[in-house]
Amino acid sequence: MSLVFKRYYDMKPAEYLIQVRIAAAKQALQAGASVFDAAADSGYTNYSSFYAHFRKLSGMPPAKYRQLFAQNISLAVMDTPIGPLRIVASQDAILCVEPANYLEKKTGQATDQVPADRIIPNDPSGDLVKACMRELKEYFAGQRQKFDLPLSPEGTNFQQKVWQQLQQIPYGETRSYQQLAEMTGDKNASRAIGLANNCNPILILIPCHRVIGADCSLTGYAAGLAAKKLLLDLEKGGTKK
């Protein structure tokens, strides 16, 4: 029986059932159900299995998928010199600025289920997304050195501390991981600093691209080293004006 099923559906019955359940969970999350209710209603009794299956098929955790469909969340994809960036905002703050294909690169899974643009008309979240796009456009044109937007990156207390220090690095300047560690008050935490830097969910506005190696070499960046170099070169040129 399973061989016949695989011949018609190109997958095993168990794999097909997982896809059906996750599809049902997505509909529930889009309708506003909690993650736990979506898991239970789609037939899962083990939350760990639900989380693993959902992330594998969707390219993101169920909580983030639900958030992107929440009524107070707007998002858009903006073309920039470092590639398309996905901007996500709540009614109160910018939540995320990341490469639009970041999830696909990180998980190897397509995320076509998430709308590319979802700006809610007459909503503060939509206004913030549009304001962010406007300020980024000015930044890439060399017309803006500081951003005037409320930010709300999600992270641990330590990560928040590091991200706050990143915002103290002036436009056109760089700091090493060791220097950033000293700025946070723990000169021995350069490795942990590097990990927190790499987890920054709001690129450019929280300028993790301004952190480089002690030998002035470029280090990892979510949008790629070429993008990091472009941003640093842009800012060096901007300080000459």
Short mmCIF file of C-alpha atoms in Angstrom, two decimals:
data_model
loop_
_atom_site.label_atom_id
_atom_site.label_comp_id
_atom_site.label_asym_id
_atom_site.label_seq_id
_atom_site.Cartn_x
_atom_site.Cartn_y
_atom_site.Cartn_z
CA MET A 1 0.00 0.00 0.00
CA SER A 2 2.78 2.45 0.95
CA LEU A 3 4.57 1.75 -2.35
CA VAL A 4 1.43 2.61 -4.31
CA PHE A 5 0.98 5.77 -2.25
CA LYS A 6 4.57 6.83 -2.84
CA ARG A 7 4.20 6.25 -6.57
CA TYR A 8 1.23 8.65 -6.76
CA TYR A 9 2.29 11.27 -4.21
CA ASP A 10 6.10 10.95 -4.34
CA MET A 11 6.27 10.65 -0.55
CA LYS A 12 5.51 8.20 2.22
CA PRO A 13 2.09 8.27 3.95
CA ALA A 14 3.70 9.55 7.16
CA GLU A 15 5.32 12.44 5.27
CA TYR A 16 2.02 13.30 3.61
CA LEU A 17 0.26 13.32 6.99
CA ILE A 18 2.85 15.74 8.37
CA GLN A 19 2.27 18.10 5.46
CA VAL A 20 -1.50 17.95 5.97
CA ARG A 21 -1.17 18.66 9.68
CA ILE A 22 1.24 21.55 9.21
CA ALA A 23 -1.01 23.05 6.52
CA ALA A 24 -3.90 22.91 9.01
CA ALA A 25 -1.71 24.49 11.68
CA LYS A 26 -0.77 27.35 9.33
CA GLN A 27 -4.42 28.12 8.68
CA ALA A 28 -5.11 28.14 12.42
CA LEU A 29 -2.16 30.46 13.10
CA GLN A 30 -3.25 32.81 10.31
CA ALA A 31 -6.68 32.94 11.95
CA GLY A 32 -5.12 33.98 15.25
CA ALA A 33 -4.99 30.69 17.18
CA SER A 34 -2.24 30.25 19.77
CA VAL A 35 0.72 28.07 18.85
CA PHE A 36 -0.34 25.42 21.37
CA ASP A 37 -3.92 25.36 20.10
CA ALA A 38 -2.71 25.15 16.49
CA ALA A 39 -0.51 22.19 17.41
CA ALA A 40 -3.27 20.38 19.27
CA ASP A 41 -5.96 21.09 16.69
CA SER A 42 -3.73 19.77 13.89
CA GLY A 43 -3.26 16.45 15.68
CA TYR A 44 0.00 16.92 17.56
CA THR A 45 0.40 15.69 21.13
CA ASN A 46 4.16 16.28 21.17
CA TYR A 47 5.01 19.98 20.92
CA SER A 48 8.68 19.31 20.12
CA SER A 49 7.68 17.30 17.05
CA PHE A 50 5.26 20.01 15.97
CA TYR A 51 7.95 22.68 16.32
CA ALA A 52 10.50 20.63 14.36
CA HIS A 53 8.06 19.75 11.55
CA PHE A 54 6.74 23.31 11.31
CA ARG A 55 10.20 24.85 11.12
CA LYS A 56 11.36 22.34 8.53
CA LEU A 57 8.37 22.93 6.23
CA SER A 58 7.97 26.68 6.81
CA GLY A 59 11.52 27.88 7.37
CA MET A 60 10.62 29.60 10.65
CA PRO A 61 9.24 28.86 14.13
CA PRO A 62 5.42 28.75 14.46
CA ALA A 63 5.44 31.79 16.76
CA LYS A 64 7.15 33.95 14.13
CA TYR A 65 4.80 32.66 11.43
CA ARG A 66 1.84 33.63 13.61
CA GLN A 67 3.37 37.05 14.29
CA LEU A 68 3.71 37.82 10.59
CA PHE A 69 -0.02 37.30 10.16
CA ALA A 70 -1.06 39.16 13.33
CA GLN A 71 -3.38 42.09 12.80
CA ASN A 72 -0.91 44.64 14.18
CA ILE A 73 2.10 43.55 12.10
CA SER A 74 3.10 45.08 8.76
CA LEU A 75 5.96 43.98 6.55
CA ALA A 76 7.46 44.82 3.20
CA VAL A 77 10.43 43.84 1.06
CA MET A 78 12.62 46.71 -0.13
CA ASP A 79 15.21 46.52 -2.91
CA THR A 80 18.54 47.97 -1.77
CA PRO A 81 22.17 48.03 -2.98
CA ILE A 82 22.90 45.05 -0.69
CA GLY A 83 19.92 43.07 -1.92
CA PRO A 84 16.25 42.89 -0.93
CA LEU A 85 15.58 43.55 2.77
CA ARG A 86 12.50 42.41 4.68
CA ILE A 87 11.21 45.06 7.11
CA VAL A 88 8.76 44.07 9.87
CA ALA A 89 7.09 46.47 12.30
CA SER A 90 4.49 46.39 15.06
CA GLN A 91 2.33 49.35 15.94
CA ASP A 92 5.07 50.58 18.28
CA ALA A 93 8.47 49.76 16.77
CA ILE A 94 10.59 48.20 14.05
CA LEU A 95 10.98 44.50 14.83
CA CYS A 96 13.17 43.27 12.02
CA VAL A 97 15.32 44.34 9.08
CA GLU A 98 16.93 41.30 7.48
CA PRO A 99 17.82 39.93 4.05
CA ALA A 100 14.59 38.83 2.40
CA ASN A 101 16.08 35.41 1.68
CA TYR A 102 17.67 35.01 5.14
CA LEU A 103 15.32 32.27 6.28
CA GLU A 104 15.71 30.38 3.03
CA LYS A 105 19.53 30.51 3.31
CA LYS A 106 19.49 29.54 6.98
CA THR A 107 17.10 26.61 6.76
CA GLY A 108 17.25 25.56 3.12
CA GLN A 109 13.47 25.85 2.98
CA ALA A 110 11.35 28.12 0.80
CA THR A 111 9.03 30.53 2.63
CA ASP A 112 6.59 31.33 -0.14
CA GLN A 113 3.72 30.99 2.34
CA VAL A 114 4.66 34.34 3.91
CA PRO A 115 3.44 37.37 1.93
CA ALA A 116 6.23 39.52 0.51
CA ASP A 117 4.37 42.71 1.40
CA ARG A 118 1.67 43.27 3.98
CA ILE A 119 1.37 46.93 4.89
CA ILE A 120 -1.84 47.49 6.83
CA PRO A 121 -3.57 50.69 5.66
CA ASN A 122 -4.16 53.40 8.27
CA ASP A 123 -2.23 51.45 10.91
CA PRO A 124 0.84 52.64 12.87
CA SER A 125 2.70 49.47 11.92
CA GLY A 126 2.27 50.30 8.24
CA ASP A 127 3.41 53.86 8.85
CA LEU A 128 6.56 52.59 10.58
CA VAL A 129 7.42 50.22 7.73
CA LYS A 130 7.05 53.06 5.22
CA ALA A 131 9.10 55.41 7.41
CA CYS A 132 11.84 52.77 7.68
CA MET A 133 11.90 52.33 3.90
CA ARG A 134 12.16 56.10 3.48
CA GLU A 135 15.03 56.45 5.95
CA LEU A 136 16.91 53.48 4.47
CA LYS A 137 16.57 55.03 1.03
CA GLU A 138 18.09 58.26 2.38
CA TYR A 139 20.86 56.27 4.07
CA PHE A 140 21.85 54.46 0.89
CA ALA A 141 21.79 57.79 -0.96
CA GLY A 142 24.32 59.17 1.55
CA GLN A 143 21.75 61.62 2.91
CA ARG A 144 21.22 60.10 6.38
CA GLN A 145 23.64 59.10 9.13
CA LYS A 146 21.20 58.51 12.01
CA PHE A 147 17.82 56.80 12.11
CA ASP A 148 14.83 58.27 13.91
CA LEU A 149 12.78 55.12 14.43
CA PRO A 150 11.72 53.20 17.57
CA LEU A 151 13.35 49.76 17.65
CA SER A 152 12.29 46.62 19.48
CA PRO A 153 14.69 43.75 18.71
CA GLU A 154 13.80 40.46 20.41
CA GLY A 155 16.67 38.92 22.37
CA THR A 156 18.18 38.07 25.74
CA ASN A 157 19.21 40.73 28.24
CA PHE A 158 22.84 40.25 27.20
CA GLN A 159 22.01 40.56 23.51
CA GLN A 160 20.00 43.70 24.21
CA LYS A 161 22.99 45.18 26.02
CA VAL A 162 25.28 44.44 23.08
CA TRP A 163 22.80 45.85 20.55
CA GLN A 164 22.50 49.05 22.59
CA GLN A 165 26.28 49.45 22.48
CA LEU A 166 26.31 48.86 18.72
CA GLN A 167 24.13 51.93 18.35
CA GLN A 168 26.82 53.97 20.08
CA ILE A 169 29.37 53.32 17.30
CA PRO A 170 29.41 56.52 15.22
CA TYR A 171 28.62 56.55 11.53
CA GLY A 172 31.78 56.05 9.47
CA GLU A 173 33.69 54.38 12.34
CA THR A 174 34.35 50.76 13.31
CA ARG A 175 35.11 48.84 16.48
CA SER A 176 36.72 45.46 17.06
CA TYR A 177 34.96 42.71 19.01
CA GLN A 178 37.40 43.36 21.86
CA GLN A 179 36.56 47.05 21.89
CA LEU A 180 32.84 46.24 21.84
CA ALA A 181 33.38 43.88 24.78
CA GLU A 182 35.05 46.70 26.70
CA MET A 183 32.14 48.99 25.85
CA THR A 184 29.75 46.49 27.46
CA GLY A 185 31.89 46.33 30.59
CA ASP A 186 33.36 42.84 30.16
CA LYS A 187 36.64 42.80 28.28
CA ASN A 188 36.73 38.98 28.40
CA ALA A 189 33.39 38.53 26.62
CA SER A 190 34.53 39.09 23.03
CA ARG A 191 33.36 35.64 21.92
CA ALA A 192 29.91 36.09 23.47
CA ILE A 193 29.85 39.59 21.98
CA GLY A 194 30.46 38.09 18.54
CA LEU A 195 27.56 35.67 18.93
CA ALA A 196 25.22 38.46 20.06
CA ASN A 197 26.39 40.62 17.18
CA ASN A 198 25.54 37.86 14.71
CA CYS A 199 22.04 37.54 16.19
CA ASN A 200 21.15 41.18 15.54
CA PRO A 201 17.65 41.14 13.96
CA ILE A 202 17.66 44.78 12.80
CA LEU A 203 20.44 45.30 10.29
CA ILE A 204 21.85 48.77 9.50
CA LEU A 205 19.64 50.55 12.05
CA ILE A 206 21.53 48.57 14.70
CA PRO A 207 24.90 48.79 12.94
CA CYS A 208 26.51 45.40 13.54
CA HIS A 209 28.34 45.94 10.24
CA ARG A 210 30.60 48.41 12.06
CA VAL A 211 32.22 45.59 14.07
CA ILE A 212 35.34 44.11 12.46
CA GLY A 213 38.22 41.83 13.40
CA ALA A 214 41.14 43.03 15.50
CA ASP A 215 43.30 42.91 12.35
CA CYS A 216 40.71 45.09 10.54
CA SER A 217 39.46 42.09 8.53
CA LEU A 218 35.78 41.84 7.73
CA THR A 219 33.93 39.13 9.60
CA GLY A 220 30.58 37.40 9.14
CA TYR A 221 27.49 39.37 8.22
CA ALA A 222 23.92 38.17 7.63
CA ALA A 223 23.75 39.86 4.22
CA GLY A 224 27.25 38.67 3.23
CA LEU A 225 30.74 40.17 3.41
CA ALA A 226 30.27 42.03 0.11
CA ALA A 227 27.28 43.82 1.64
CA LYS A 228 29.26 44.63 4.78
CA LYS A 229 32.06 46.15 2.70
CA LEU A 230 29.57 48.19 0.68
CA LEU A 231 28.02 49.62 3.87
CA LEU A 232 31.40 50.51 5.38
CA ASP A 233 32.59 52.10 2.12
CA LEU A 234 29.31 54.03 1.89
CA GLU A 235 29.75 55.42 5.38
CA LYS A 236 33.38 56.32 4.85
CA GLY A 237 32.36 58.28 1.78
CA GLY A 238 29.49 59.90 3.67
CA THR A 239 31.75 61.26 6.41
CA LYS A 240 33.72 63.25 3.80
CA LYS A 241 30.71 65.34 2.82
#
